[in-house]
Amino acid sequence: MSIFNRTFARLMGGHLRRVDQMHLQPIDIQHRMFQLLMANLANTKYGQQYHITPQTSYQEFAQRVPLATYNDLLPYIERMRQKEADVLWPGTHRWYAKSSGTTDTKSKYIPVTSKCLKICHYRGGYDLLALYFHNYPDVRIFNGRGLTLGGSYQPSGPEGWVCEGDLSAILLRNVPTWVDFVRTPSRKVALLSDWDQKLEGIAKEALHQNVTSITGVPSWNLLMLQHMLQVSGKSNLLELWPNLEVFFHGGMNFAPYRAQFEQLIPSSKMRYMESYNASEGYFGVQNEPDRHDMLLMLDYGVFYEFIPMDSFHSDHPTVVPLEGVEIGTNYALVLSSTNGLWRYIIGDTISFTERKPYKFLITGRTKHFINAFGEEVIIDNADQALAKACQHTGAIVQEYTAAPFYMDLKQKGCHEWFIEFAKAPDDLQKFTSCLDHALTEINSDYE
């Protein structure tokens, strides 16, 4: 390990001690986060609307403040984007992460406060690196550069004071200058809004550098990496970057993409490490290499609540704090956080695999499932079944969708799948059978 890598590993010791503390005092830490949030909510117009004080208890908070979707908070966020102060979080706020709408709006604009940047998004990045250094003592990522594929942002609002765009661009725009010495491409190229120009700029800068790590969303990175091979004429990424050792990924389920990355990076030594980060915050990190579940990060300025999915669509859904969750139950995730989202239903569903420490799997979305016949097939079921079918037939799935085919007097109901293959299966009928059989193993209601 180089001097720089050793120095960084020592600096990460504090982050590891913090993470260890989460294992020991998870409920106490969540209580401290709640108190931090109430002290700030009390100084906002939203908090005053619901009579919140710094001394408000959780029971009072849950009774007074309603569960909220993005559409519920949208009028307040619009006021913030017009430079109004103390609406959802104290002060005025310049940065807004723009993402595809998962509600009735085309795009969401999530506030990214300076507090949220510091103790949520950036703390999550440091913890991810700390756990990676802890799990792999032979780390050499700082012998070279980390390739990060950023988005872009644009000025908006009164006098262009507000900036809105991809979260990755907001994070890159606000990171300390020293980060530029360990990453590629340059900020100028990374923040380009034109995709084709961005790809050409990355090719010019990164093809001739020693890239040791890649960070980002699997789908967009796959497109970028395929372009790098096309431009370079190489057959795989290790011919281009022989010291590449890890892909830090998040934003979507990696299972459907793993086979494609393994083709691009043909090495059993290549590492893949997942995090749960979104426009709304940074929530989880994979802390054990051989497991796919993630550690719920409890000291990022986020207070968590959970709605069991069997009560999600009722008029009065059950809501429990962290101490009330059970292993194996499918929950809708509810957040209150330092970006001014209060009892916000993010739209993701998770299931806990452990309580000591609290570890979970992302199981899908509250609106993305098929339940035409009582089968309750969620995205996690579909991803797992596709991975098994691919394993048995040599197929690689690029994109897919599925929908119910409703029963009538002549035939039973079923599911119809539309699949785009990067590599077609050796036997399509076998693939179909494997997919169906895998779903029966994964989901008893489907069976």
CSV table of C-alpha atoms in Angstrom, one decimal:
chain,number,residue,atom,x,y,z
A,1,MET,CA,0.0,0.0,0.0
A,2,SER,CA,1.3,3.4,-0.9
A,3,ILE,CA,2.0,6.2,1.6
A,4,PHE,CA,-1.1,8.0,0.4
A,5,ASN,CA,-3.3,4.9,0.7
A,6,ARG,CA,-1.9,4.2,4.2
A,7,THR,CA,-2.5,7.8,5.3
A,8,PHE,CA,-6.1,7.7,4.1
A,9,ALA,CA,-6.7,4.4,5.8
A,10,ARG,CA,-5.6,5.9,9.1
A,11,LEU,CA,-7.8,8.9,8.6
A,12,MET,CA,-10.8,6.5,8.0
A,13,GLY,CA,-10.4,5.1,11.5
A,14,GLY,CA,-12.7,7.8,12.9
A,15,HIS,CA,-15.4,6.9,10.5
A,16,LEU,CA,-15.1,3.2,11.3
A,17,ARG,CA,-15.5,4.0,15.1
A,18,ARG,CA,-18.7,5.9,14.3
A,19,VAL,CA,-20.1,3.1,12.3
A,20,ASP,CA,-19.2,0.7,15.1
A,21,GLN,CA,-21.1,3.0,17.5
A,22,MET,CA,-24.2,2.5,15.3
A,23,HIS,CA,-24.1,-1.2,16.0
A,24,LEU,CA,-24.0,-0.6,19.7
A,25,GLN,CA,-26.5,2.3,20.2
A,26,PRO,CA,-28.8,2.4,17.2
A,27,ILE,CA,-32.0,3.6,19.0
A,28,ASP,CA,-30.1,6.3,21.0
A,29,ILE,CA,-28.5,7.6,17.8
A,30,GLN,CA,-31.9,7.8,16.1
A,31,HIS,CA,-33.2,9.7,19.1
A,32,ARG,CA,-30.3,12.2,18.8
A,33,MET,CA,-31.1,12.6,15.1
A,34,PHE,CA,-34.8,13.2,16.0
A,35,GLN,CA,-33.8,15.9,18.5
A,36,LEU,CA,-31.6,17.6,16.0
A,37,LEU,CA,-34.4,17.6,13.5
A,38,MET,CA,-37.0,19.0,15.9
A,39,ALA,CA,-34.7,21.8,16.9
A,40,ASN,CA,-34.5,22.9,13.3
A,41,LEU,CA,-38.1,22.1,12.3
A,42,ALA,CA,-39.3,24.4,15.1
A,43,ASN,CA,-37.6,27.3,13.3
A,44,THR,CA,-39.5,26.8,10.0
A,45,LYS,CA,-42.9,27.8,8.8
A,46,TYR,CA,-43.8,24.2,8.2
A,47,GLY,CA,-42.9,23.3,11.8
A,48,GLN,CA,-44.8,26.3,13.2
A,49,GLN,CA,-47.9,25.2,11.1
A,50,TYR,CA,-47.9,22.0,13.1
A,51,HIS,CA,-46.9,23.5,16.5
A,52,ILE,CA,-43.5,21.8,16.6
A,53,THR,CA,-41.0,22.9,19.4
A,54,PRO,CA,-37.5,21.6,20.1
A,55,GLN,CA,-39.1,19.5,22.9
A,56,THR,CA,-41.7,17.8,20.7
A,57,SER,CA,-41.8,14.1,21.4
A,58,TYR,CA,-41.9,11.4,18.7
A,59,GLN,CA,-45.5,10.6,19.6
A,60,GLU,CA,-46.5,14.3,19.2
A,61,PHE,CA,-44.6,14.6,16.0
A,62,ALA,CA,-46.3,11.5,14.5
A,63,GLN,CA,-49.8,12.8,15.6
A,64,ARG,CA,-49.3,16.4,14.3
A,65,VAL,CA,-47.2,16.1,11.2
A,66,PRO,CA,-48.9,14.2,8.3
A,67,LEU,CA,-47.2,11.6,6.1
A,68,ALA,CA,-46.2,13.4,2.9
A,69,THR,CA,-45.7,12.6,-0.8
A,70,TYR,CA,-43.7,14.9,-3.0
A,71,ASN,CA,-46.9,16.5,-4.3
A,72,ASP,CA,-47.8,17.3,-0.7
A,73,LEU,CA,-44.5,19.1,-0.1
A,74,LEU,CA,-44.3,20.6,-3.6
A,75,PRO,CA,-45.9,24.0,-2.8
A,76,TYR,CA,-43.4,24.5,0.0
A,77,ILE,CA,-40.5,23.5,-2.2
A,78,GLU,CA,-41.7,26.0,-4.8
A,79,ARG,CA,-41.6,28.7,-2.2
A,80,MET,CA,-38.0,27.7,-1.3
A,81,ARG,CA,-37.0,27.9,-5.0
A,82,GLN,CA,-38.3,31.5,-5.0
A,83,LYS,CA,-35.7,32.3,-2.3
A,84,GLU,CA,-38.2,32.4,0.6
A,85,ALA,CA,-36.4,31.7,3.9
A,86,ASP,CA,-37.3,29.2,6.7
A,87,VAL,CA,-39.9,27.2,4.8
A,88,LEU,CA,-39.0,23.6,5.3
A,89,TRP,CA,-35.5,24.1,6.7
A,90,PRO,CA,-34.0,27.2,8.4
A,91,GLY,CA,-32.5,29.7,5.9
A,92,THR,CA,-32.5,30.0,2.2
A,93,HIS,CA,-31.3,27.2,0.0
A,94,ARG,CA,-29.7,27.3,-3.4
A,95,TRP,CA,-29.3,23.7,-4.6
A,96,TYR,CA,-32.1,21.4,-5.7
A,97,ALA,CA,-31.6,17.8,-7.0
A,98,LYS,CA,-33.7,17.2,-10.1
A,99,SER,CA,-34.8,13.7,-10.7
A,100,SER,CA,-37.4,11.8,-12.7
A,101,GLY,CA,-40.8,12.1,-11.2
A,102,THR,CA,-42.1,9.1,-9.3
A,103,THR,CA,-45.4,10.9,-8.6
A,104,ASP,CA,-47.8,12.8,-10.9
A,105,THR,CA,-45.1,15.4,-11.8
A,106,LYS,CA,-42.6,15.0,-14.6
A,107,SER,CA,-39.6,16.0,-12.3
A,108,LYS,CA,-38.9,16.3,-8.6
A,109,TYR,CA,-36.8,19.1,-7.1
A,110,ILE,CA,-35.4,17.9,-3.8
A,111,PRO,CA,-33.7,20.6,-1.6
A,112,VAL,CA,-30.0,19.9,-0.9
A,113,THR,CA,-29.1,22.0,2.1
A,114,SER,CA,-25.5,22.6,3.2
A,115,LYS,CA,-26.3,20.5,6.3
A,116,CYS,CA,-27.5,17.6,4.2
A,117,LEU,CA,-24.4,17.8,2.0
A,118,LYS,CA,-22.1,17.7,5.0
A,119,ILE,CA,-23.6,15.1,7.4
A,120,CYS,CA,-25.5,13.0,4.9
A,121,HIS,CA,-24.1,12.8,1.3
A,122,TYR,CA,-20.4,13.4,2.0
A,123,ARG,CA,-20.4,11.4,5.3
A,124,GLY,CA,-21.9,8.6,3.3
A,125,GLY,CA,-19.1,8.8,0.7
A,126,TYR,CA,-16.4,8.8,3.4
A,127,ASP,CA,-18.0,5.8,5.2
A,128,LEU,CA,-18.2,3.9,2.0
A,129,LEU,CA,-14.4,4.3,1.5
A,130,ALA,CA,-13.7,3.6,5.2
A,131,LEU,CA,-15.6,0.2,4.9
A,132,TYR,CA,-13.8,-0.6,1.7
A,133,PHE,CA,-10.4,0.0,3.2
A,134,HIS,CA,-11.4,-2.0,6.2
A,135,ASN,CA,-12.6,-5.0,4.1
A,136,TYR,CA,-9.7,-5.0,1.7
A,137,PRO,CA,-6.3,-4.2,3.3
A,138,ASP,CA,-4.5,-4.3,-0.1
A,139,VAL,CA,-6.4,-1.3,-1.4
A,140,ARG,CA,-4.5,0.7,-4.0
A,141,ILE,CA,-7.2,3.0,-5.4
A,142,PHE,CA,-5.2,6.2,-4.6
A,143,ASN,CA,-2.3,5.0,-6.7
A,144,GLY,CA,-4.5,6.2,-9.6
A,145,ARG,CA,-7.7,8.1,-10.3
A,146,GLY,CA,-11.3,7.4,-9.6
A,147,LEU,CA,-13.6,7.8,-12.6
A,148,THR,CA,-16.8,9.5,-11.7
A,149,LEU,CA,-19.6,10.1,-14.3
A,150,GLY,CA,-21.3,13.3,-13.2
A,151,GLY,CA,-24.5,15.0,-14.4
A,152,SER,CA,-25.1,18.7,-14.9
A,153,TYR,CA,-26.9,21.6,-13.3
A,154,GLN,CA,-28.5,24.8,-14.5
A,155,PRO,CA,-29.3,28.2,-12.9
A,156,SER,CA,-33.0,28.9,-12.3
A,157,GLY,CA,-35.3,30.9,-10.1
A,158,PRO,CA,-35.0,34.6,-9.2
A,159,GLU,CA,-31.9,36.2,-11.0
A,160,GLY,CA,-30.5,32.7,-11.6
A,161,TRP,CA,-29.7,32.3,-7.9
A,162,VAL,CA,-31.2,28.8,-7.6
A,163,CYS,CA,-29.2,25.9,-9.1
A,164,GLU,CA,-31.0,22.7,-10.1
A,165,GLY,CA,-29.8,19.5,-11.7
A,166,ASP,CA,-28.4,16.0,-11.1
A,167,LEU,CA,-27.4,15.2,-7.6
A,168,SER,CA,-24.0,13.9,-8.9
A,169,ALA,CA,-23.4,17.4,-10.3
A,170,ILE,CA,-24.3,19.1,-7.1
A,171,LEU,CA,-22.0,16.9,-5.1
A,172,LEU,CA,-19.2,17.4,-7.6
A,173,ARG,CA,-19.7,21.1,-7.7
A,174,ASN,CA,-19.4,21.4,-3.9
A,175,VAL,CA,-16.6,18.9,-3.0
A,176,PRO,CA,-13.3,20.1,-1.6
A,177,THR,CA,-10.6,21.0,-4.2
A,178,TRP,CA,-8.3,18.2,-3.0
A,179,VAL,CA,-10.8,15.7,-4.5
A,180,ASP,CA,-9.8,16.8,-8.0
A,181,PHE,CA,-6.3,15.3,-7.5
A,182,VAL,CA,-7.7,11.8,-7.0
A,183,ARG,CA,-10.6,11.7,-9.6
A,184,THR,CA,-11.1,12.1,-13.3
A,185,PRO,CA,-12.4,13.7,-15.6
A,186,SER,CA,-12.0,17.3,-14.8
A,187,ARG,CA,-15.0,19.1,-13.3
A,188,LYS,CA,-15.4,21.1,-16.6
A,189,VAL,CA,-15.9,17.8,-18.5
A,190,ALA,CA,-17.8,16.0,-15.8
A,191,LEU,CA,-20.4,18.8,-15.6
A,192,LEU,CA,-21.1,19.1,-19.3
A,193,SER,CA,-24.7,18.9,-20.1
A,194,ASP,CA,-24.3,17.5,-23.6
A,195,TRP,CA,-24.0,13.7,-23.3
A,196,ASP,CA,-22.0,13.2,-26.5
A,197,GLN,CA,-19.5,16.0,-25.6
A,198,LYS,CA,-19.2,14.6,-22.1
A,199,LEU,CA,-18.3,11.1,-23.5
A,200,GLU,CA,-15.7,12.6,-25.9
A,201,GLY,CA,-14.2,14.7,-23.1
A,202,ILE,CA,-14.0,11.7,-20.7
A,203,ALA,CA,-12.3,9.7,-23.5
A,204,LYS,CA,-9.7,12.4,-24.1
A,205,GLU,CA,-8.8,12.7,-20.4
A,206,ALA,CA,-9.4,9.2,-18.9
A,207,LEU,CA,-8.1,6.9,-21.6
A,208,HIS,CA,-4.5,7.8,-20.8
A,209,GLN,CA,-4.8,7.9,-17.0
A,210,ASN,CA,-4.4,5.1,-14.4
A,211,VAL,CA,-8.0,4.5,-13.4
A,212,THR,CA,-8.3,2.4,-10.3
A,213,SER,CA,-12.0,2.8,-9.4
A,214,ILE,CA,-15.3,3.7,-11.0
A,215,THR,CA,-18.3,5.3,-9.2
A,216,GLY,CA,-21.9,5.8,-10.3
A,217,VAL,CA,-25.1,4.4,-11.6
A,218,PRO,CA,-24.7,1.0,-13.4
A,219,SER,CA,-26.8,1.9,-16.5
A,220,TRP,CA,-25.1,5.2,-17.4
A,221,ASN,CA,-21.6,3.9,-16.5
A,222,LEU,CA,-22.2,0.9,-18.8
A,223,LEU,CA,-22.9,3.2,-21.7
A,224,MET,CA,-19.8,5.3,-20.9
A,225,LEU,CA,-17.5,2.2,-20.5
A,226,GLN,CA,-18.7,0.7,-23.8
A,227,HIS,CA,-17.8,4.0,-25.5
A,228,MET,CA,-14.3,3.9,-23.9
A,229,LEU,CA,-13.7,0.5,-25.4
A,230,GLN,CA,-15.0,1.6,-28.8
A,231,VAL,CA,-12.8,4.7,-28.9
A,232,SER,CA,-9.7,2.8,-27.6
A,233,GLY,CA,-10.1,-0.3,-29.6
A,234,LYS,CA,-9.5,-2.5,-26.5
A,235,SER,CA,-11.5,-5.7,-26.0
A,236,ASN,CA,-12.0,-5.2,-22.2
A,237,LEU,CA,-11.4,-2.6,-19.6
A,238,LEU,CA,-8.4,-4.3,-18.0
A,239,GLU,CA,-6.5,-3.9,-21.2
A,240,LEU,CA,-7.3,-0.2,-20.9
A,241,TRP,CA,-6.9,0.2,-17.1
A,242,PRO,CA,-5.0,-2.8,-15.7
A,243,ASN,CA,-5.1,-1.5,-12.1
A,244,LEU,CA,-8.9,-1.1,-12.0
A,245,GLU,CA,-10.1,-2.8,-8.7
A,246,VAL,CA,-13.6,-1.6,-7.7
A,247,PHE,CA,-16.9,-0.3,-8.9
A,248,PHE,CA,-18.8,1.7,-6.3
A,249,HIS,CA,-22.4,1.6,-7.5
A,250,GLY,CA,-25.9,2.6,-6.4
A,251,GLY,CA,-29.1,4.0,-7.7
A,252,MET,CA,-30.6,0.8,-9.0
A,253,ASN,CA,-30.5,-2.9,-8.6
A,254,PHE,CA,-27.1,-4.2,-9.8
A,255,ALA,CA,-28.1,-7.8,-10.4
A,256,PRO,CA,-29.4,-7.4,-14.0
A,257,TYR,CA,-26.1,-5.5,-14.9
A,258,ARG,CA,-23.5,-7.7,-13.2
A,259,ALA,CA,-23.0,-10.1,-16.1
A,260,GLN,CA,-22.3,-7.2,-18.5
A,261,PHE,CA,-19.8,-5.6,-16.1
A,262,GLU,CA,-18.1,-9.0,-15.6
A,263,GLN,CA,-17.7,-9.2,-19.4
A,264,LEU,CA,-16.2,-5.7,-19.6
A,265,ILE,CA,-14.0,-6.5,-16.6
A,266,PRO,CA,-13.0,-10.2,-16.8
A,267,SER,CA,-11.3,-10.6,-13.5
A,268,SER,CA,-12.3,-12.5,-10.4
A,269,LYS,CA,-10.4,-9.9,-8.3
A,270,MET,CA,-12.7,-7.1,-9.4
A,271,ARG,CA,-14.8,-5.8,-6.5
A,272,TYR,CA,-18.3,-4.4,-6.5
A,273,MET,CA,-19.6,-2.3,-3.5
A,274,GLU,CA,-23.1,-1.0,-3.3
A,275,SER,CA,-24.6,2.0,-1.5
A,276,TYR,CA,-28.1,3.3,-1.2
A,277,ASN,CA,-28.0,6.9,-2.2
A,278,ALA,CA,-30.7,9.0,-3.8
A,279,SER,CA,-31.6,12.6,-4.4
A,280,GLU,CA,-33.3,12.5,-1.0
A,281,GLY,CA,-30.2,11.4,0.8
A,282,TYR,CA,-27.6,8.7,1.6
A,283,PHE,CA,-29.1,5.8,3.6
A,284,GLY,CA,-27.1,2.6,3.4
A,285,VAL,CA,-23.8,1.0,2.6
A,286,GLN,CA,-22.8,-2.6,1.9
A,287,ASN,CA,-20.4,-3.4,4.7
A,288,GLU,CA,-19.7,-7.1,4.1
A,289,PRO,CA,-18.3,-8.2,0.7
A,290,ASP,CA,-20.0,-11.5,0.5
A,291,ARG,CA,-23.5,-10.2,1.4
A,292,HIS,CA,-25.9,-8.1,-0.7
A,293,ASP,CA,-27.7,-6.5,2.2
A,294,MET,CA,-26.7,-3.0,3.5
A,295,LEU,CA,-26.1,-1.4,6.8
A,296,LEU,CA,-28.7,1.3,7.6
A,297,MET,CA,-26.8,4.5,8.3
A,298,LEU,CA,-28.4,6.1,11.4
A,299,ASP,CA,-26.4,9.3,12.1
A,300,TYR,CA,-26.7,11.1,8.7
A,301,GLY,CA,-29.3,13.6,10.0
A,302,VAL,CA,-32.2,11.2,9.0
A,303,PHE,CA,-35.0,10.0,11.2
A,304,TYR,CA,-36.6,6.8,9.8
A,305,GLU,CA,-40.1,5.5,10.0
A,306,PHE,CA,-41.6,2.5,8.3
A,307,ILE,CA,-45.0,1.5,7.0
A,308,PRO,CA,-45.7,-2.2,6.6
A,309,MET,CA,-46.8,-2.7,3.0
A,310,ASP,CA,-49.9,-4.7,4.0
A,311,SER,CA,-51.3,-1.5,5.5
A,312,PHE,CA,-49.7,1.0,3.1
A,313,HIS,CA,-52.9,1.5,1.1
A,314,SER,CA,-55.3,1.7,4.0
A,315,ASP,CA,-56.8,5.0,5.2
A,316,HIS,CA,-54.8,4.9,8.4
A,317,PRO,CA,-51.6,3.0,7.7
A,318,THR,CA,-49.5,1.6,10.6
A,319,VAL,CA,-46.3,3.6,11.1
A,320,VAL,CA,-43.4,2.4,13.3
A,321,PRO,CA,-40.0,3.9,14.2
A,322,LEU,CA,-36.8,1.9,13.9
A,323,GLU,CA,-37.3,-0.1,17.2
A,324,GLY,CA,-40.6,-1.4,15.9
A,325,VAL,CA,-39.4,-3.1,12.7
A,326,GLU,CA,-39.4,-6.9,12.2
A,327,ILE,CA,-37.1,-9.0,10.1
A,328,GLY,CA,-38.6,-10.1,6.8
A,329,THR,CA,-41.5,-7.6,6.7
A,330,ASN,CA,-41.8,-5.4,3.5
A,331,TYR,CA,-41.8,-1.7,4.5
A,332,ALA,CA,-42.4,1.5,2.7
A,333,LEU,CA,-39.6,3.9,3.8
A,334,VAL,CA,-40.5,7.2,5.4
A,335,LEU,CA,-37.9,9.9,6.0
A,336,SER,CA,-37.5,13.1,8.0
A,337,SER,CA,-34.2,14.7,7.2
A,338,THR,CA,-31.9,17.8,7.1
A,339,ASN,CA,-33.0,18.6,3.5
A,340,GLY,CA,-36.4,19.6,4.8
A,341,LEU,CA,-38.4,16.5,3.9
A,342,TRP,CA,-40.8,15.7,6.8
A,343,ARG,CA,-42.4,12.2,7.1
A,344,TYR,CA,-41.7,11.9,3.4
A,345,ILE,CA,-42.7,8.7,1.6
A,346,ILE,CA,-39.7,8.2,-0.7
A,347,GLY,CA,-41.4,5.5,-2.7
A,348,ASP,CA,-38.8,2.7,-2.0
A,349,THR,CA,-39.6,-0.5,-0.1
A,350,ILE,CA,-37.1,-2.3,2.1
A,351,SER,CA,-36.9,-5.5,4.2
A,352,PHE,CA,-34.7,-6.0,7.2
A,353,THR,CA,-32.4,-9.0,7.3
A,354,GLU,CA,-30.9,-8.2,10.8
A,355,ARG,CA,-31.6,-6.0,13.7
A,356,LYS,CA,-28.1,-6.2,15.4
A,357,PRO,CA,-27.0,-4.2,13.5
A,358,TYR,CA,-29.9,-3.0,11.4
A,359,LYS,CA,-29.3,-4.3,7.8
A,360,PHE,CA,-31.7,-4.4,4.9
A,361,LEU,CA,-32.4,-5.1,1.3
A,362,ILE,CA,-34.1,-2.8,-1.2
A,363,THR,CA,-37.1,-4.8,-2.3
A,364,GLY,CA,-38.7,-2.4,-4.8
A,365,ARG,CA,-41.1,0.5,-5.1
A,366,THR,CA,-44.4,1.2,-3.5
A,367,LYS,CA,-45.9,1.7,-7.0
A,368,HIS,CA,-43.9,-0.9,-8.9
A,369,PHE,CA,-45.4,-4.3,-8.4
A,370,ILE,CA,-47.9,-6.7,-10.0
A,371,ASN,CA,-50.8,-7.8,-7.9
A,372,ALA,CA,-53.5,-8.7,-10.4
A,373,PHE,CA,-54.2,-12.1,-8.9
A,374,GLY,CA,-53.0,-11.7,-5.3
A,375,GLU,CA,-49.5,-12.7,-6.3
A,376,GLU,CA,-47.7,-9.5,-4.9
A,377,VAL,CA,-44.7,-9.8,-7.3
A,378,ILE,CA,-42.3,-6.9,-6.5
A,379,ILE,CA,-39.3,-5.7,-8.4
A,380,ASP,CA,-36.9,-7.6,-6.1
A,381,ASN,CA,-38.7,-10.9,-7.0
A,382,ALA,CA,-38.4,-10.1,-10.7
A,383,ASP,CA,-34.7,-9.2,-10.5
A,384,GLN,CA,-33.8,-12.3,-8.6
A,385,ALA,CA,-35.7,-14.6,-11.0
A,386,LEU,CA,-34.2,-13.0,-14.0
A,387,ALA,CA,-30.7,-13.4,-12.6
A,388,LYS,CA,-31.4,-17.2,-12.0
A,389,ALA,CA,-32.8,-17.6,-15.6
A,390,CYS,CA,-29.7,-15.9,-17.0
A,391,GLN,CA,-27.4,-18.0,-15.0
A,392,HIS,CA,-29.0,-21.2,-16.3
A,393,THR,CA,-29.2,-20.1,-20.0
A,394,GLY,CA,-26.2,-17.9,-20.6
A,395,ALA,CA,-28.5,-14.9,-21.3
A,396,ILE,CA,-27.8,-11.2,-20.4
A,397,VAL,CA,-30.8,-9.0,-19.9
A,398,GLN,CA,-30.5,-5.3,-20.8
A,399,GLU,CA,-34.0,-4.0,-20.0
A,400,TYR,CA,-37.3,-5.6,-19.2
A,401,THR,CA,-40.9,-4.9,-18.2
A,402,ALA,CA,-43.8,-7.2,-17.1
A,403,ALA,CA,-47.5,-6.9,-16.8
A,404,PRO,CA,-50.5,-9.0,-16.1
A,405,PHE,CA,-52.5,-10.8,-18.8
A,406,TYR,CA,-55.9,-11.1,-17.3
A,407,MET,CA,-57.9,-14.3,-17.2
A,408,ASP,CA,-61.1,-14.9,-19.2
A,409,LEU,CA,-63.4,-17.8,-19.9
A,410,LYS,CA,-60.9,-19.4,-22.2
A,411,GLN,CA,-57.6,-19.2,-20.3
A,412,LYS,CA,-56.0,-18.6,-17.0
A,413,GLY,CA,-54.4,-15.4,-16.0
A,414,CYS,CA,-50.6,-15.0,-16.4
A,415,HIS,CA,-47.8,-12.5,-16.6
A,416,GLU,CA,-46.5,-11.3,-19.9
A,417,TRP,CA,-42.8,-10.3,-20.1
A,418,PHE,CA,-41.1,-8.1,-22.6
A,419,ILE,CA,-37.3,-8.5,-22.5
A,420,GLU,CA,-34.5,-6.8,-24.4
A,421,PHE,CA,-31.5,-9.1,-24.4
A,422,ALA,CA,-27.9,-8.0,-24.6
A,423,LYS,CA,-27.2,-11.7,-25.2
A,424,ALA,CA,-30.1,-14.0,-26.1
A,425,PRO,CA,-30.5,-17.2,-24.2
A,426,ASP,CA,-29.3,-20.5,-25.7
A,427,ASP,CA,-32.9,-21.8,-25.4
A,428,LEU,CA,-35.7,-19.3,-25.1
A,429,GLN,CA,-38.2,-21.9,-23.8
A,430,LYS,CA,-35.7,-23.0,-21.1
A,431,PHE,CA,-35.3,-19.3,-20.2
A,432,THR,CA,-39.0,-18.9,-19.8
A,433,SER,CA,-39.3,-22.1,-17.7
A,434,CYS,CA,-36.4,-21.1,-15.5
A,435,LEU,CA,-37.9,-17.6,-14.9
A,436,ASP,CA,-41.3,-19.1,-14.0
A,437,HIS,CA,-39.8,-21.7,-11.7
A,438,ALA,CA,-37.5,-19.1,-10.0
A,439,LEU,CA,-40.5,-16.9,-9.3
A,440,THR,CA,-42.3,-19.9,-7.6
A,441,GLU,CA,-39.3,-20.4,-5.4
A,442,ILE,CA,-39.0,-16.7,-4.5
A,443,ASN,CA,-42.7,-15.9,-4.0
A,444,SER,CA,-45.2,-18.3,-2.4
A,445,ASP,CA,-48.2,-16.2,-3.6
A,446,TYR,CA,-47.0,-16.4,-7.2
A,447,GLU,CA,-46.6,-20.2,-6.8
